[in-house]
Amino acid sequence: MHCIRRASQLSVSGRRHLSSRASKILSALEIPTESNATVSGVYDGTWGGSGEALVSRCPSTGEVLAKVSTATPQELHEAIAKSRDAYTSFRFMPAPRRGELVRQIREALAEKRDILGALVSLEMGKIYTEGTGEVQEFIDICDYAVGLSRMMNGRVISSERPGHTIYEIPNPLGVLGVLSAFNFPVAVYGWNLSLSMAAGNATLWKPAPSTPLCAVAVTKIVSKVLEKNGIPGAIAGLVCGGKGVGEAVVGSADVDMVSFTGSEAVGKIVGKAVQDRFGKVLLELGGNNAVIVMPDADLSLALPSVLFSSVGTAGQRCTSTRRLYLHRSIADEFLDKLQRAYKTIRMGDPLVSNTLLGPLHNQGAMNTYTSAVKRIRENGGEVLFGGQTASEAGGAGLSSDLANGNFVLPTIAVPKSASTEQDIWRTETFAPVLNVARFDDVEEAIKWNNAVPQGLSSSLWTRDIRNVGKWLGPGGSDAGIVNVNVGTSGAEIGAAFGGNKSTGWGRESGGDSWKQYVRWSSCTINFSDEAPLAQGVNFDTT
């Protein structure tokens, strides 16, 4: 699906009238397209929801895609209770059989990959190749979880006491609440659901309020697999809603673990609320990611990597490059080439195959962009490229049917000071704004990389093994992702994904991430005829 024909844009007030491309995508995913229809946004084995409807809007055109019902407090309470009930039976299913369910979900997703990717582009705004890539990420993590279902092993530990053995045993945890963000409306849920299901848990999804259709479409796919296998639908429940629904999920003692992806400010609230009731929490928060380019780097490789990491997804990945540190000796050359590369970026409809830059997701993101550019200029910085919305740039060559979209020019800026005490450097701007500074040696660059509150992704471009050693060592990057000659964006599913410091310390996807989705027990077994105490303690009363 390289390009979907668009009908003329119609009124967004009153009864909705879908464009032909939107209607085609939604219909293929069994989402109602009638003008007076409200899409059910609650699933606990049956579809429902009678709360105030959310409005899903296309960020490219401003078109209203659908109204989606939300969970009332009573409906949310019932959904959580059904998740709990479903878990109590599901936990006894052998892990390899749970893995077989995940395998079937993988196959169902693969059949719908292209059209589901188109929905991601339509509702979230990322370009089509990234939309399908996001669905592929869900498919890939399912593959991973299928194998993992036969490998969720504990450990056998030698005991100091004769005739004793110690085991560390994983068991299902309970109910997992997933609060996902708009920028990855499919993949983040996939990371969590696949591992949680393989581990024997029930999962309750509260998606971002601006991307409910992606959540509904995915849940329809998953629910059919569960139904076919006679598994309660509440094993993979859905509760669309706003702040109140999220707060209720976070605060419920029947939700054993909360996985939250979002801003640092909200993550701090979520973390405190879950900890206050002694629940488990997994946080994936802000990223203020830096790329360092050394004078010995292969610039022909570094340049396209920086371009994608800073412009891809319109700068709305948590791993997007926000800071670019260039060695003074190559800075002018690199910046000249980077500006020329920025000029080649094709901005437009994300569903058209040659588009490289789609819209920002909503008006709030537009405000973030304009505020960041204004702050740079007010503080004496220089904008080398961009710095305008599409409308400010005279339309930026966009077709008239995209006039109501949230389009901005990708921006390269050189702040007046490289001081990491300034908010320009310390604050994550969730938009395509790249701040650049020049450094003199690798130690200075590493110091700058580490001097911000966030610690998600980082990248060093060099061919000097000595620089690599410094970068990866105890005095190197303090981020959760520390790359060499690879950009900050585009992580694979096999390794754990997550960041340190105010990014939240959470880990999802591969590696040992699965260990968070189980409860652990240490079990000492005595198969001898004596009962000695550890550490040689003697408590003999004779």
PDB file of C-alpha atoms in Angstrom, residues 194-416:
ATOM      1  CA  SER A 194       3.851 -10.744  24.285  1.00  0.00           C
ATOM      2  CA  LEU A 195       6.109 -11.122  27.323  1.00  0.00           C
ATOM      3  CA  SER A 196       3.259 -10.762  29.806  1.00  0.00           C
ATOM      4  CA  MET A 197       1.171 -13.414  28.062  1.00  0.00           C
ATOM      5  CA  ALA A 198       4.093 -15.835  27.818  1.00  0.00           C
ATOM      6  CA  ALA A 199       4.682 -15.266  31.536  1.00  0.00           C
ATOM      7  CA  GLY A 200       1.071 -16.193  32.357  1.00  0.00           C
ATOM      8  CA  ASN A 201      -0.431 -12.781  33.152  1.00  0.00           C
ATOM      9  CA  ALA A 202      -3.529 -10.898  32.118  1.00  0.00           C
ATOM     10  CA  THR A 203      -2.868  -7.558  30.423  1.00  0.00           C
ATOM     11  CA  LEU A 204      -5.116  -4.502  30.486  1.00  0.00           C
ATOM     12  CA  TRP A 205      -4.289  -1.805  27.935  1.00  0.00           C
ATOM     13  CA  LYS A 206      -5.034   1.874  28.391  1.00  0.00           C
ATOM     14  CA  PRO A 207      -3.777   3.497  25.156  1.00  0.00           C
ATOM     15  CA  ALA A 208      -3.053   7.172  24.526  1.00  0.00           C
ATOM     16  CA  PRO A 209      -6.356   9.062  24.129  1.00  0.00           C
ATOM     17  CA  SER A 210      -5.294  10.391  20.719  1.00  0.00           C
ATOM     18  CA  THR A 211      -4.595   6.964  19.129  1.00  0.00           C
ATOM     19  CA  PRO A 212      -7.546   4.803  20.220  1.00  0.00           C
ATOM     20  CA  LEU A 213      -8.198   3.325  16.766  1.00  0.00           C
ATOM     21  CA  CYS A 214      -4.797   1.628  16.665  1.00  0.00           C
ATOM     22  CA  ALA A 215      -5.613   0.061  20.031  1.00  0.00           C
ATOM     23  CA  VAL A 216      -9.073  -1.057  18.912  1.00  0.00           C
ATOM     24  CA  ALA A 217      -7.690  -2.595  15.710  1.00  0.00           C
ATOM     25  CA  VAL A 218      -4.933  -4.501  17.536  1.00  0.00           C
ATOM     26  CA  THR A 219      -7.328  -5.720  20.220  1.00  0.00           C
ATOM     27  CA  LYS A 220      -9.744  -7.007  17.573  1.00  0.00           C
ATOM     28  CA  ILE A 221      -6.914  -9.067  16.065  1.00  0.00           C
ATOM     29  CA  VAL A 222      -5.772 -10.430  19.437  1.00  0.00           C
ATOM     30  CA  SER A 223      -9.286 -11.128  20.724  1.00  0.00           C
ATOM     31  CA  LYS A 224     -10.114 -13.356  17.761  1.00  0.00           C
ATOM     32  CA  VAL A 225      -7.111 -15.553  18.552  1.00  0.00           C
ATOM     33  CA  LEU A 226      -8.163 -15.814  22.188  1.00  0.00           C
ATOM     34  CA  GLU A 227     -11.756 -16.595  21.263  1.00  0.00           C
ATOM     35  CA  LYS A 228     -10.685 -19.307  18.811  1.00  0.00           C
ATOM     36  CA  ASN A 229      -8.698 -20.982  21.593  1.00  0.00           C
ATOM     37  CA  GLY A 230     -11.379 -20.670  24.249  1.00  0.00           C
ATOM     38  CA  ILE A 231      -9.368 -18.173  26.314  1.00  0.00           C
ATOM     39  CA  PRO A 232     -11.166 -15.372  28.195  1.00  0.00           C
ATOM     40  CA  GLY A 233     -10.914 -12.127  26.271  1.00  0.00           C
ATOM     41  CA  ALA A 234     -10.014 -10.267  29.447  1.00  0.00           C
ATOM     42  CA  ILE A 235      -6.544 -11.831  29.214  1.00  0.00           C
ATOM     43  CA  ALA A 236      -5.916  -8.971  26.745  1.00  0.00           C
ATOM     44  CA  GLY A 237      -8.397  -6.285  27.773  1.00  0.00           C
ATOM     45  CA  LEU A 238      -8.721  -2.694  26.546  1.00  0.00           C
ATOM     46  CA  VAL A 239      -9.967   0.432  28.311  1.00  0.00           C
ATOM     47  CA  CYS A 240      -9.843   3.600  26.248  1.00  0.00           C
ATOM     48  CA  GLY A 241     -10.136   6.855  28.126  1.00  0.00           C
ATOM     49  CA  GLY A 242      -8.456   9.962  29.395  1.00  0.00           C
ATOM     50  CA  LYS A 243      -6.645  10.954  32.552  1.00  0.00           C
ATOM     51  CA  GLY A 244      -9.264   9.509  34.909  1.00  0.00           C
ATOM     52  CA  VAL A 245      -9.069   6.030  33.390  1.00  0.00           C
ATOM     53  CA  GLY A 246      -5.284   6.094  33.563  1.00  0.00           C
ATOM     54  CA  GLU A 247      -5.312   7.182  37.191  1.00  0.00           C
ATOM     55  CA  ALA A 248      -7.746   4.405  38.099  1.00  0.00           C
ATOM     56  CA  VAL A 249      -5.588   1.721  36.454  1.00  0.00           C
ATOM     57  CA  VAL A 250      -2.468   3.064  38.143  1.00  0.00           C
ATOM     58  CA  GLY A 251      -4.162   3.237  41.527  1.00  0.00           C
ATOM     59  CA  SER A 252      -5.860  -0.170  41.497  1.00  0.00           C
ATOM     60  CA  ALA A 253      -4.496  -2.735  43.935  1.00  0.00           C
ATOM     61  CA  ASP A 254      -5.787  -5.411  41.548  1.00  0.00           C
ATOM     62  CA  VAL A 255      -3.242  -4.301  38.943  1.00  0.00           C
ATOM     63  CA  ASP A 256      -0.017  -5.897  40.110  1.00  0.00           C
ATOM     64  CA  MET A 257       2.286  -4.085  37.699  1.00  0.00           C
ATOM     65  CA  VAL A 258       2.030  -0.908  35.634  1.00  0.00           C
ATOM     66  CA  SER A 259       4.071  -0.308  32.491  1.00  0.00           C
ATOM     67  CA  PHE A 260       3.965   3.383  31.622  1.00  0.00           C
ATOM     68  CA  THR A 261       5.429   5.093  28.567  1.00  0.00           C
ATOM     69  CA  GLY A 262       5.244   8.879  28.490  1.00  0.00           C
ATOM     70  CA  SER A 263       6.687  12.097  29.821  1.00  0.00           C
ATOM     71  CA  GLU A 264       8.996  12.460  32.798  1.00  0.00           C
ATOM     72  CA  ALA A 265       6.455  14.651  34.608  1.00  0.00           C
ATOM     73  CA  VAL A 266       3.618  12.124  34.351  1.00  0.00           C
ATOM     74  CA  GLY A 267       6.005   9.209  34.905  1.00  0.00           C
ATOM     75  CA  LYS A 268       7.003  10.673  38.243  1.00  0.00           C
ATOM     76  CA  ILE A 269       3.343  10.761  39.295  1.00  0.00           C
ATOM     77  CA  VAL A 270       2.746   7.208  38.085  1.00  0.00           C
ATOM     78  CA  GLY A 271       5.857   5.889  39.806  1.00  0.00           C
ATOM     79  CA  LYS A 272       4.902   7.431  43.129  1.00  0.00           C
ATOM     80  CA  ALA A 273       1.303   6.223  42.924  1.00  0.00           C
ATOM     81  CA  VAL A 274       2.240   2.616  42.175  1.00  0.00           C
ATOM     82  CA  GLN A 275       4.998   2.595  44.775  1.00  0.00           C
ATOM     83  CA  ASP A 276       2.591   4.026  47.338  1.00  0.00           C
ATOM     84  CA  ARG A 277       0.560   0.809  47.088  1.00  0.00           C
ATOM     85  CA  PHE A 278       3.695  -1.366  46.759  1.00  0.00           C
ATOM     86  CA  GLY A 279       2.979  -2.383  43.177  1.00  0.00           C
ATOM     87  CA  LYS A 280       5.575  -3.006  40.488  1.00  0.00           C
ATOM     88  CA  VAL A 281       6.245  -0.292  37.951  1.00  0.00           C
ATOM     89  CA  LEU A 282       8.108  -0.129  34.641  1.00  0.00           C
ATOM     90  CA  LEU A 283       8.801   3.395  33.373  1.00  0.00           C
ATOM     91  CA  GLU A 284       9.875   4.428  29.873  1.00  0.00           C
ATOM     92  CA  LEU A 285      10.112   8.210  29.997  1.00  0.00           C
ATOM     93  CA  GLY A 286      11.943  11.071  28.312  1.00  0.00           C
ATOM     94  CA  GLY A 287      14.943  10.811  26.036  1.00  0.00           C
ATOM     95  CA  ASN A 288      17.311  13.714  25.359  1.00  0.00           C
ATOM     96  CA  ASN A 289      19.662  11.745  23.182  1.00  0.00           C
ATOM     97  CA  ALA A 290      23.087  12.805  21.953  1.00  0.00           C
ATOM     98  CA  VAL A 291      25.269  11.847  19.001  1.00  0.00           C
ATOM     99  CA  ILE A 292      29.023  12.478  19.182  1.00  0.00           C
ATOM    100  CA  VAL A 293      30.998  12.603  15.937  1.00  0.00           C
ATOM    101  CA  MET A 294      34.777  12.273  16.250  1.00  0.00           C
ATOM    102  CA  PRO A 295      37.252  13.528  13.608  1.00  0.00           C
ATOM    103  CA  ASP A 296      38.158   9.954  12.634  1.00  0.00           C
ATOM    104  CA  ALA A 297      34.519   8.966  12.038  1.00  0.00           C
ATOM    105  CA  ASP A 298      33.285   7.789   8.656  1.00  0.00           C
ATOM    106  CA  LEU A 299      31.155  10.834   7.874  1.00  0.00           C
ATOM    107  CA  SER A 300      29.473   9.116   4.927  1.00  0.00           C
ATOM    108  CA  LEU A 301      27.904   6.706   7.448  1.00  0.00           C
ATOM    109  CA  ALA A 302      27.350   9.168  10.275  1.00  0.00           C
ATOM    110  CA  LEU A 303      25.467  11.704   8.158  1.00  0.00           C
ATOM    111  CA  PRO A 304      22.475   9.572   7.049  1.00  0.00           C
ATOM    112  CA  SER A 305      22.266   8.093  10.541  1.00  0.00           C
ATOM    113  CA  VAL A 306      22.016  11.528  12.141  1.00  0.00           C
ATOM    114  CA  LEU A 307      19.482  12.530   9.471  1.00  0.00           C
ATOM    115  CA  PHE A 308      17.149   9.630  10.265  1.00  0.00           C
ATOM    116  CA  SER A 309      17.596   9.828  14.033  1.00  0.00           C
ATOM    117  CA  SER A 310      16.768  13.534  14.118  1.00  0.00           C
ATOM    118  CA  VAL A 311      14.064  13.745  11.414  1.00  0.00           C
ATOM    119  CA  GLY A 312      12.474  10.264  11.460  1.00  0.00           C
ATOM    120  CA  THR A 313       8.956  10.146  12.943  1.00  0.00           C
ATOM    121  CA  ALA A 314       9.133  13.965  12.844  1.00  0.00           C
ATOM    122  CA  GLY A 315      11.399  13.852  15.888  1.00  0.00           C
ATOM    123  CA  GLN A 316       8.736  12.081  17.953  1.00  0.00           C
ATOM    124  CA  ARG A 317      10.642   8.969  18.955  1.00  0.00           C
ATOM    125  CA  CYS A 318      11.848   8.744  22.523  1.00  0.00           C
ATOM    126  CA  THR A 319      15.191   7.816  20.933  1.00  0.00           C
ATOM    127  CA  SER A 320      15.261  10.738  18.465  1.00  0.00           C
ATOM    128  CA  THR A 321      18.538  12.639  18.380  1.00  0.00           C
ATOM    129  CA  ARG A 322      18.101  15.990  20.151  1.00  0.00           C
ATOM    130  CA  ARG A 323      21.763  16.909  20.634  1.00  0.00           C
ATOM    131  CA  LEU A 324      24.595  16.699  18.115  1.00  0.00           C
ATOM    132  CA  TYR A 325      28.168  17.145  19.344  1.00  0.00           C
ATOM    133  CA  LEU A 326      30.703  17.622  16.545  1.00  0.00           C
ATOM    134  CA  HIS A 327      34.475  17.701  16.921  1.00  0.00           C
ATOM    135  CA  ARG A 328      35.621  21.191  16.080  1.00  0.00           C
ATOM    136  CA  SER A 329      37.848  20.024  13.235  1.00  0.00           C
ATOM    137  CA  ILE A 330      34.979  18.514  11.230  1.00  0.00           C
ATOM    138  CA  ALA A 331      32.017  20.549  12.475  1.00  0.00           C
ATOM    139  CA  ASP A 332      31.739  23.010   9.559  1.00  0.00           C
ATOM    140  CA  GLU A 333      32.039  20.261   6.945  1.00  0.00           C
ATOM    141  CA  PHE A 334      29.485  18.041   8.679  1.00  0.00           C
ATOM    142  CA  LEU A 335      26.992  20.868   9.222  1.00  0.00           C
ATOM    143  CA  ASP A 336      27.229  21.942   5.603  1.00  0.00           C
ATOM    144  CA  LYS A 337      26.488  18.404   4.427  1.00  0.00           C
ATOM    145  CA  LEU A 338      23.723  17.965   7.003  1.00  0.00           C
ATOM    146  CA  GLN A 339      21.940  21.137   5.889  1.00  0.00           C
ATOM    147  CA  ARG A 340      22.082  19.974   2.286  1.00  0.00           C
ATOM    148  CA  ALA A 341      20.651  16.614   3.367  1.00  0.00           C
ATOM    149  CA  TYR A 342      17.826  18.346   5.250  1.00  0.00           C
ATOM    150  CA  LYS A 343      16.889  20.154   2.046  1.00  0.00           C
ATOM    151  CA  THR A 344      16.253  16.805   0.360  1.00  0.00           C
ATOM    152  CA  ILE A 345      13.682  15.690   2.957  1.00  0.00           C
ATOM    153  CA  ARG A 346      10.298  15.216   1.295  1.00  0.00           C
ATOM    154  CA  MET A 347       7.546  16.424   3.609  1.00  0.00           C
ATOM    155  CA  GLY A 348       3.969  15.415   2.953  1.00  0.00           C
ATOM    156  CA  ASP A 349       1.292  12.767   3.282  1.00  0.00           C
ATOM    157  CA  PRO A 350       2.759   9.895   5.315  1.00  0.00           C
ATOM    158  CA  LEU A 351       0.760   7.373   3.265  1.00  0.00           C
ATOM    159  CA  VAL A 352       2.571   8.353   0.061  1.00  0.00           C
ATOM    160  CA  SER A 353       5.583   6.122  -0.512  1.00  0.00           C
ATOM    161  CA  ASN A 354       8.248   8.773  -1.119  1.00  0.00           C
ATOM    162  CA  THR A 355       7.368  10.931   1.902  1.00  0.00           C
ATOM    163  CA  LEU A 356      10.118  11.070   4.524  1.00  0.00           C
ATOM    164  CA  LEU A 357       8.607  13.588   6.946  1.00  0.00           C
ATOM    165  CA  GLY A 358       5.011  13.441   8.110  1.00  0.00           C
ATOM    166  CA  PRO A 359       3.185  15.751  10.513  1.00  0.00           C
ATOM    167  CA  LEU A 360       3.540  16.282  14.202  1.00  0.00           C
ATOM    168  CA  HIS A 361       0.854  14.413  16.079  1.00  0.00           C
ATOM    169  CA  ASN A 362      -1.264  17.255  17.422  1.00  0.00           C
ATOM    170  CA  GLN A 363      -1.448  20.958  18.193  1.00  0.00           C
ATOM    171  CA  GLY A 364       0.329  20.443  21.502  1.00  0.00           C
ATOM    172  CA  ALA A 365       3.352  19.125  19.620  1.00  0.00           C
ATOM    173  CA  MET A 366       3.181  22.146  17.311  1.00  0.00           C
ATOM    174  CA  ASN A 367       3.282  24.413  20.349  1.00  0.00           C
ATOM    175  CA  THR A 368       6.268  22.492  21.728  1.00  0.00           C
ATOM    176  CA  TYR A 369       8.107  22.994  18.441  1.00  0.00           C
ATOM    177  CA  THR A 370       7.431  26.716  18.128  1.00  0.00           C
ATOM    178  CA  SER A 371       8.283  27.335  21.795  1.00  0.00           C
ATOM    179  CA  ALA A 372      11.616  25.516  21.430  1.00  0.00           C
ATOM    180  CA  VAL A 373      12.602  27.507  18.339  1.00  0.00           C
ATOM    181  CA  LYS A 374      11.561  30.746  20.016  1.00  0.00           C
ATOM    182  CA  ARG A 375      13.630  29.922  23.119  1.00  0.00           C
ATOM    183  CA  ILE A 376      16.719  29.199  21.014  1.00  0.00           C
ATOM    184  CA  ARG A 377      16.439  32.526  19.198  1.00  0.00           C
ATOM    185  CA  GLU A 378      15.654  34.531  22.313  1.00  0.00           C
ATOM    186  CA  ASN A 379      18.797  33.147  23.945  1.00  0.00           C
ATOM    187  CA  GLY A 380      21.013  34.226  21.056  1.00  0.00           C
ATOM    188  CA  GLY A 381      21.134  30.929  19.181  1.00  0.00           C
ATOM    189  CA  GLU A 382      21.309  30.575  15.417  1.00  0.00           C
ATOM    190  CA  VAL A 383      18.799  28.578  13.389  1.00  0.00           C
ATOM    191  CA  LEU A 384      20.698  27.082  10.454  1.00  0.00           C
ATOM    192  CA  PHE A 385      17.739  25.315   8.873  1.00  0.00           C
ATOM    193  CA  GLY A 386      13.987  25.248   9.396  1.00  0.00           C
ATOM    194  CA  GLY A 387      12.563  26.976  12.424  1.00  0.00           C
ATOM    195  CA  GLN A 388       9.123  27.471  10.863  1.00  0.00           C
ATOM    196  CA  THR A 389       5.807  25.737  10.633  1.00  0.00           C
ATOM    197  CA  ALA A 390       4.718  24.809   7.124  1.00  0.00           C
ATOM    198  CA  SER A 391       2.210  27.650   7.076  1.00  0.00           C
ATOM    199  CA  GLU A 392       4.900  30.134   8.127  1.00  0.00           C
ATOM    200  CA  ALA A 393       7.020  28.802   5.266  1.00  0.00           C
ATOM    201  CA  GLY A 394       4.304  29.587   2.747  1.00  0.00           C
ATOM    202  CA  GLY A 395       2.924  26.084   2.725  1.00  0.00           C
ATOM    203  CA  ALA A 396       6.326  24.431   2.223  1.00  0.00           C
ATOM    204  CA  GLY A 397       5.149  22.877  -1.019  1.00  0.00           C
ATOM    205  CA  LEU A 398       2.376  20.858   0.601  1.00  0.00           C
ATOM    206  CA  SER A 399      -0.798  20.109  -1.311  1.00  0.00           C
ATOM    207  CA  SER A 400      -3.898  22.051  -0.327  1.00  0.00           C
ATOM    208  CA  ASP A 401      -5.566  19.035   1.300  1.00  0.00           C
ATOM    209  CA  LEU A 402      -2.756  18.992   3.879  1.00  0.00           C
ATOM    210  CA  ALA A 403      -3.246  22.659   4.820  1.00  0.00           C
ATOM    211  CA  ASN A 404      -4.864  21.716   8.148  1.00  0.00           C
ATOM    212  CA  GLY A 405      -2.124  19.239   9.036  1.00  0.00           C
ATOM    213  CA  ASN A 406       0.453  19.654  11.777  1.00  0.00           C
ATOM    214  CA  PHE A 407       3.502  20.132   9.567  1.00  0.00           C
ATOM    215  CA  VAL A 408       6.756  21.835  10.573  1.00  0.00           C
ATOM    216  CA  LEU A 409      10.184  22.183   8.994  1.00  0.00           C
ATOM    217  CA  PRO A 410      12.894  20.020  10.566  1.00  0.00           C
ATOM    218  CA  THR A 411      15.265  22.328  12.374  1.00  0.00           C
ATOM    219  CA  ILE A 412      19.009  22.553  12.941  1.00  0.00           C
ATOM    220  CA  ALA A 413      20.090  25.103  15.529  1.00  0.00           C
ATOM    221  CA  VAL A 414      23.318  26.185  17.215  1.00  0.00           C
ATOM    222  CA  PRO A 415      22.536  27.546  20.680  1.00  0.00           C
ATOM    223  CA  LYS A 416      24.704  30.448  21.801  1.00  0.00           C
TER     224      LYS A 416
END
